[in-house]
Amino acid sequence: MNQDKAMVRELVERIEGVVGTHFELEIKGHHHKKTLVVEVDFDLDPNGSHFSRAKLESIENTFETVIREENSEVVSKLKIVGRASRSTDKSADTTTGPGATSTKGAPANLRSSPN
């Protein structure tokens, strides 16, 4: 595995339909929340012709398994966005973990380094 990326990113990026991943940080005072953002190339609208529930479940299951087994990486949420949604902010936000909240619309400049 590539040592430049967290294990969770490496494994999620192997899933068909995933085109990229990055981390976003939400900082409120002394509290930090780290979100794994997964960019996909398929439709996130359940009524869309290119929607894939199986791919979404695979991403979520991989995220949950790695986070549960890898104690060194503290990631509180999973956010899945469509490829075209970067500019229009039409995203599916899947939150995981205790106290997880949406970061929909969070500024892109709060992203952490790609590790």
mmCIF file with all atom_site columns, C-alpha atoms in Angstrom:
data_model
loop_
_atom_site.group_PDB
_atom_site.id
_atom_site.type_symbol
_atom_site.label_atom_id
_atom_site.label_alt_id
_atom_site.label_comp_id
_atom_site.label_asym_id
_atom_site.label_entity_id
_atom_site.label_seq_id
_atom_site.pdbx_PDB_ins_code
_atom_site.Cartn_x
_atom_site.Cartn_y
_atom_site.Cartn_z
_atom_site.occupancy
_atom_site.B_iso_or_equiv
_atom_site.pdbx_formal_charge
_atom_site.auth_seq_id
_atom_site.auth_comp_id
_atom_site.auth_asym_id
_atom_site.auth_atom_id
_atom_site.pdbx_PDB_model_num
ATOM 1   C CA . MET A 1 1   ? 0.000   0.000  0.000   1.00 0.00 ? 1   MET A CA 1
ATOM 2   C CA . ASN A 1 2   ? 1.016   3.557  -0.644  1.00 0.00 ? 2   ASN A CA 1
ATOM 3   C CA . GLN A 1 3   ? 2.494   5.089  2.518   1.00 0.00 ? 3   GLN A CA 1
ATOM 4   C CA . ASP A 1 4   ? 1.341   8.566  1.423   1.00 0.00 ? 4   ASP A CA 1
ATOM 5   C CA . LYS A 1 5   ? -2.345  7.832  2.122   1.00 0.00 ? 5   LYS A CA 1
ATOM 6   C CA . ALA A 1 6   ? -4.308  6.558  5.093   1.00 0.00 ? 6   ALA A CA 1
ATOM 7   C CA . MET A 1 7   ? -5.371  2.926  4.846   1.00 0.00 ? 7   MET A CA 1
ATOM 8   C CA . VAL A 1 8   ? -9.053  3.863  4.722   1.00 0.00 ? 8   VAL A CA 1
ATOM 9   C CA . ARG A 1 9   ? -8.439  6.028  1.639   1.00 0.00 ? 9   ARG A CA 1
ATOM 10  C CA . GLU A 1 10  ? -6.408  3.312  -0.080  1.00 0.00 ? 10  GLU A CA 1
ATOM 11  C CA . LEU A 1 11  ? -9.109  0.693  0.425   1.00 0.00 ? 11  LEU A CA 1
ATOM 12  C CA . VAL A 1 12  ? -12.061 2.917  -0.494  1.00 0.00 ? 12  VAL A CA 1
ATOM 13  C CA . GLU A 1 13  ? -10.318 4.064  -3.686  1.00 0.00 ? 13  GLU A CA 1
ATOM 14  C CA . ARG A 1 14  ? -10.179 0.431  -4.860  1.00 0.00 ? 14  ARG A CA 1
ATOM 15  C CA . ILE A 1 15  ? -13.995 0.272  -5.028  1.00 0.00 ? 15  ILE A CA 1
ATOM 16  C CA . GLU A 1 16  ? -15.509 0.515  -8.501  1.00 0.00 ? 16  GLU A CA 1
ATOM 17  C CA . GLY A 1 17  ? -17.042 3.941  -9.081  1.00 0.00 ? 17  GLY A CA 1
ATOM 18  C CA . VAL A 1 18  ? -14.763 5.814  -6.640  1.00 0.00 ? 18  VAL A CA 1
ATOM 19  C CA . VAL A 1 19  ? -12.710 8.458  -8.443  1.00 0.00 ? 19  VAL A CA 1
ATOM 20  C CA . GLY A 1 20  ? -10.965 10.046 -5.464  1.00 0.00 ? 20  GLY A CA 1
ATOM 21  C CA . THR A 1 21  ? -10.866 10.698 -1.738  1.00 0.00 ? 21  THR A CA 1
ATOM 22  C CA . HIS A 1 22  ? -9.658  13.424 0.587   1.00 0.00 ? 22  HIS A CA 1
ATOM 23  C CA . PHE A 1 23  ? -10.038 14.483 4.198   1.00 0.00 ? 23  PHE A CA 1
ATOM 24  C CA . GLU A 1 24  ? -11.832 17.581 5.421   1.00 0.00 ? 24  GLU A CA 1
ATOM 25  C CA . LEU A 1 25  ? -11.291 19.035 8.877   1.00 0.00 ? 25  LEU A CA 1
ATOM 26  C CA . GLU A 1 26  ? -13.965 20.833 10.856  1.00 0.00 ? 26  GLU A CA 1
ATOM 27  C CA . ILE A 1 27  ? -12.455 22.863 13.674  1.00 0.00 ? 27  ILE A CA 1
ATOM 28  C CA . LYS A 1 28  ? -14.542 24.406 16.431  1.00 0.00 ? 28  LYS A CA 1
ATOM 29  C CA . GLY A 1 29  ? -12.359 25.706 19.230  1.00 0.00 ? 29  GLY A CA 1
ATOM 30  C CA . HIS A 1 30  ? -10.404 22.747 20.556  1.00 0.00 ? 30  HIS A CA 1
ATOM 31  C CA . HIS A 1 31  ? -12.679 20.189 18.909  1.00 0.00 ? 31  HIS A CA 1
ATOM 32  C CA . HIS A 1 32  ? -11.635 18.737 15.580  1.00 0.00 ? 32  HIS A CA 1
ATOM 33  C CA . LYS A 1 33  ? -13.708 16.460 13.355  1.00 0.00 ? 33  LYS A CA 1
ATOM 34  C CA . LYS A 1 34  ? -12.169 14.657 10.421  1.00 0.00 ? 34  LYS A CA 1
ATOM 35  C CA . THR A 1 35  ? -14.378 13.649 7.508   1.00 0.00 ? 35  THR A CA 1
ATOM 36  C CA . LEU A 1 36  ? -13.469 11.250 4.713   1.00 0.00 ? 36  LEU A CA 1
ATOM 37  C CA . VAL A 1 37  ? -14.905 12.659 1.489   1.00 0.00 ? 37  VAL A CA 1
ATOM 38  C CA . VAL A 1 38  ? -15.370 10.105 -1.291  1.00 0.00 ? 38  VAL A CA 1
ATOM 39  C CA . GLU A 1 39  ? -15.956 11.322 -4.853  1.00 0.00 ? 39  GLU A CA 1
ATOM 40  C CA . VAL A 1 40  ? -17.890 8.907  -7.080  1.00 0.00 ? 40  VAL A CA 1
ATOM 41  C CA . ASP A 1 41  ? -18.661 8.790  -10.802 1.00 0.00 ? 41  ASP A CA 1
ATOM 42  C CA . PHE A 1 42  ? -22.185 7.365  -10.503 1.00 0.00 ? 42  PHE A CA 1
ATOM 43  C CA . ASP A 1 43  ? -25.540 8.962  -9.780  1.00 0.00 ? 43  ASP A CA 1
ATOM 44  C CA . LEU A 1 44  ? -26.446 9.464  -6.117  1.00 0.00 ? 44  LEU A CA 1
ATOM 45  C CA . ASP A 1 45  ? -30.128 9.990  -6.888  1.00 0.00 ? 45  ASP A CA 1
ATOM 46  C CA . PRO A 1 46  ? -31.977 6.730  -6.059  1.00 0.00 ? 46  PRO A CA 1
ATOM 47  C CA . ASN A 1 47  ? -34.291 7.449  -9.001  1.00 0.00 ? 47  ASN A CA 1
ATOM 48  C CA . GLY A 1 48  ? -31.400 8.020  -11.422 1.00 0.00 ? 48  GLY A CA 1
ATOM 49  C CA . SER A 1 49  ? -30.562 5.482  -14.091 1.00 0.00 ? 49  SER A CA 1
ATOM 50  C CA . HIS A 1 50  ? -26.927 5.196  -12.951 1.00 0.00 ? 50  HIS A CA 1
ATOM 51  C CA . PHE A 1 51  ? -27.589 4.931  -9.202  1.00 0.00 ? 51  PHE A CA 1
ATOM 52  C CA . SER A 1 52  ? -25.802 2.060  -7.435  1.00 0.00 ? 52  SER A CA 1
ATOM 53  C CA . ARG A 1 53  ? -26.892 1.103  -3.942  1.00 0.00 ? 53  ARG A CA 1
ATOM 54  C CA . ALA A 1 54  ? -24.362 -1.768 -3.980  1.00 0.00 ? 54  ALA A CA 1
ATOM 55  C CA . LYS A 1 55  ? -21.437 0.617  -4.564  1.00 0.00 ? 55  LYS A CA 1
ATOM 56  C CA . LEU A 1 56  ? -22.667 2.971  -1.821  1.00 0.00 ? 56  LEU A CA 1
ATOM 57  C CA . GLU A 1 57  ? -22.959 0.070  0.619   1.00 0.00 ? 57  GLU A CA 1
ATOM 58  C CA . SER A 1 58  ? -19.497 -1.162 -0.334  1.00 0.00 ? 58  SER A CA 1
ATOM 59  C CA . ILE A 1 59  ? -18.012 2.280  0.392   1.00 0.00 ? 59  ILE A CA 1
ATOM 60  C CA . GLU A 1 60  ? -19.829 2.550  3.726   1.00 0.00 ? 60  GLU A CA 1
ATOM 61  C CA . ASN A 1 61  ? -18.950 -1.005 4.800   1.00 0.00 ? 61  ASN A CA 1
ATOM 62  C CA . THR A 1 62  ? -15.278 -0.537 3.916   1.00 0.00 ? 62  THR A CA 1
ATOM 63  C CA . PHE A 1 63  ? -15.168 2.764  5.826   1.00 0.00 ? 63  PHE A CA 1
ATOM 64  C CA . GLU A 1 64  ? -16.814 1.279  8.918   1.00 0.00 ? 64  GLU A CA 1
ATOM 65  C CA . THR A 1 65  ? -14.600 -1.820 8.905   1.00 0.00 ? 65  THR A CA 1
ATOM 66  C CA . VAL A 1 66  ? -11.335 0.085  8.579   1.00 0.00 ? 66  VAL A CA 1
ATOM 67  C CA . ILE A 1 67  ? -12.275 2.719  11.151  1.00 0.00 ? 67  ILE A CA 1
ATOM 68  C CA . ARG A 1 68  ? -13.329 0.023  13.612  1.00 0.00 ? 68  ARG A CA 1
ATOM 69  C CA . GLU A 1 69  ? -10.093 -1.962 13.129  1.00 0.00 ? 69  GLU A CA 1
ATOM 70  C CA . GLU A 1 70  ? -7.581  0.885  12.709  1.00 0.00 ? 70  GLU A CA 1
ATOM 71  C CA . ASN A 1 71  ? -7.429  2.771  15.997  1.00 0.00 ? 71  ASN A CA 1
ATOM 72  C CA . SER A 1 72  ? -4.645  5.133  14.900  1.00 0.00 ? 72  SER A CA 1
ATOM 73  C CA . GLU A 1 73  ? -6.836  7.132  12.515  1.00 0.00 ? 73  GLU A CA 1
ATOM 74  C CA . VAL A 1 74  ? -9.640  9.187  14.047  1.00 0.00 ? 74  VAL A CA 1
ATOM 75  C CA . VAL A 1 75  ? -12.213 9.847  11.338  1.00 0.00 ? 75  VAL A CA 1
ATOM 76  C CA . SER A 1 76  ? -15.688 10.676 12.549  1.00 0.00 ? 76  SER A CA 1
ATOM 77  C CA . LYS A 1 77  ? -17.680 10.880 9.324   1.00 0.00 ? 77  LYS A CA 1
ATOM 78  C CA . LEU A 1 78  ? -18.063 9.666  5.782   1.00 0.00 ? 78  LEU A CA 1
ATOM 79  C CA . LYS A 1 79  ? -19.295 12.015 3.064   1.00 0.00 ? 79  LYS A CA 1
ATOM 80  C CA . ILE A 1 80  ? -20.001 10.773 -0.463  1.00 0.00 ? 80  ILE A CA 1
ATOM 81  C CA . VAL A 1 81  ? -20.243 13.293 -3.287  1.00 0.00 ? 81  VAL A CA 1
ATOM 82  C CA . GLY A 1 82  ? -20.908 12.964 -6.990  1.00 0.00 ? 82  GLY A CA 1
ATOM 83  C CA . ARG A 1 83  ? -18.198 14.024 -9.408  1.00 0.00 ? 83  ARG A CA 1
ATOM 84  C CA . ALA A 1 84  ? -20.238 16.966 -10.749 1.00 0.00 ? 84  ALA A CA 1
ATOM 85  C CA . SER A 1 85  ? -21.270 18.073 -7.267  1.00 0.00 ? 85  SER A CA 1
ATOM 86  C CA . ARG A 1 86  ? -18.060 19.901 -6.421  1.00 0.00 ? 86  ARG A CA 1
ATOM 87  C CA . SER A 1 87  ? -19.310 23.094 -7.988  1.00 0.00 ? 87  SER A CA 1
ATOM 88  C CA . THR A 1 88  ? -23.034 22.649 -7.376  1.00 0.00 ? 88  THR A CA 1
ATOM 89  C CA . ASP A 1 89  ? -22.891 21.018 -3.897  1.00 0.00 ? 89  ASP A CA 1
ATOM 90  C CA . LYS A 1 90  ? -25.435 18.316 -4.755  1.00 0.00 ? 90  LYS A CA 1
ATOM 91  C CA . SER A 1 91  ? -24.028 15.647 -2.466  1.00 0.00 ? 91  SER A CA 1
ATOM 92  C CA . ALA A 1 92  ? -25.174 12.630 -0.521  1.00 0.00 ? 92  ALA A CA 1
ATOM 93  C CA . ASP A 1 93  ? -23.937 12.979 3.029   1.00 0.00 ? 93  ASP A CA 1
ATOM 94  C CA . THR A 1 94  ? -23.617 9.696  4.881   1.00 0.00 ? 94  THR A CA 1
ATOM 95  C CA . THR A 1 95  ? -22.654 10.291 8.477   1.00 0.00 ? 95  THR A CA 1
ATOM 96  C CA . THR A 1 96  ? -21.166 7.670  10.715  1.00 0.00 ? 96  THR A CA 1
ATOM 97  C CA . GLY A 1 97  ? -19.990 7.627  14.266  1.00 0.00 ? 97  GLY A CA 1
ATOM 98  C CA . PRO A 1 98  ? -21.176 9.120  17.527  1.00 0.00 ? 98  PRO A CA 1
ATOM 99  C CA . GLY A 1 99  ? -22.211 12.754 17.338  1.00 0.00 ? 99  GLY A CA 1
ATOM 100 C CA . ALA A 1 100 ? -21.566 13.001 13.609  1.00 0.00 ? 100 ALA A CA 1
ATOM 101 C CA . THR A 1 101 ? -22.948 16.100 11.914  1.00 0.00 ? 101 THR A CA 1
ATOM 102 C CA . SER A 1 102 ? -23.136 17.187 8.303   1.00 0.00 ? 102 SER A CA 1
ATOM 103 C CA . THR A 1 103 ? -20.364 19.266 6.792   1.00 0.00 ? 103 THR A CA 1
ATOM 104 C CA . LYS A 1 104 ? -22.303 19.841 3.606   1.00 0.00 ? 104 LYS A CA 1
ATOM 105 C CA . GLY A 1 105 ? -21.147 23.089 2.129   1.00 0.00 ? 105 GLY A CA 1
ATOM 106 C CA . ALA A 1 106 ? -17.931 23.236 4.185   1.00 0.00 ? 106 ALA A CA 1
ATOM 107 C CA . PRO A 1 107 ? -15.238 25.354 2.523   1.00 0.00 ? 107 PRO A CA 1
ATOM 108 C CA . ALA A 1 108 ? -12.821 23.339 0.421   1.00 0.00 ? 108 ALA A CA 1
ATOM 109 C CA . ASN A 1 109 ? -9.883  25.238 1.896   1.00 0.00 ? 109 ASN A CA 1
ATOM 110 C CA . LEU A 1 110 ? -10.316 23.378 5.199   1.00 0.00 ? 110 LEU A CA 1
ATOM 111 C CA . ARG A 1 111 ? -9.051  20.136 3.706   1.00 0.00 ? 111 ARG A CA 1
ATOM 112 C CA . SER A 1 112 ? -6.090  18.474 5.335   1.00 0.00 ? 112 SER A CA 1
ATOM 113 C CA . SER A 1 113 ? -3.015  17.179 3.597   1.00 0.00 ? 113 SER A CA 1
ATOM 114 C CA . PRO A 1 114 ? -3.607  14.010 1.562   1.00 0.00 ? 114 PRO A CA 1
ATOM 115 C CA . ASN A 1 115 ? -2.411  11.454 4.128   1.00 0.00 ? 115 ASN A CA 1
#
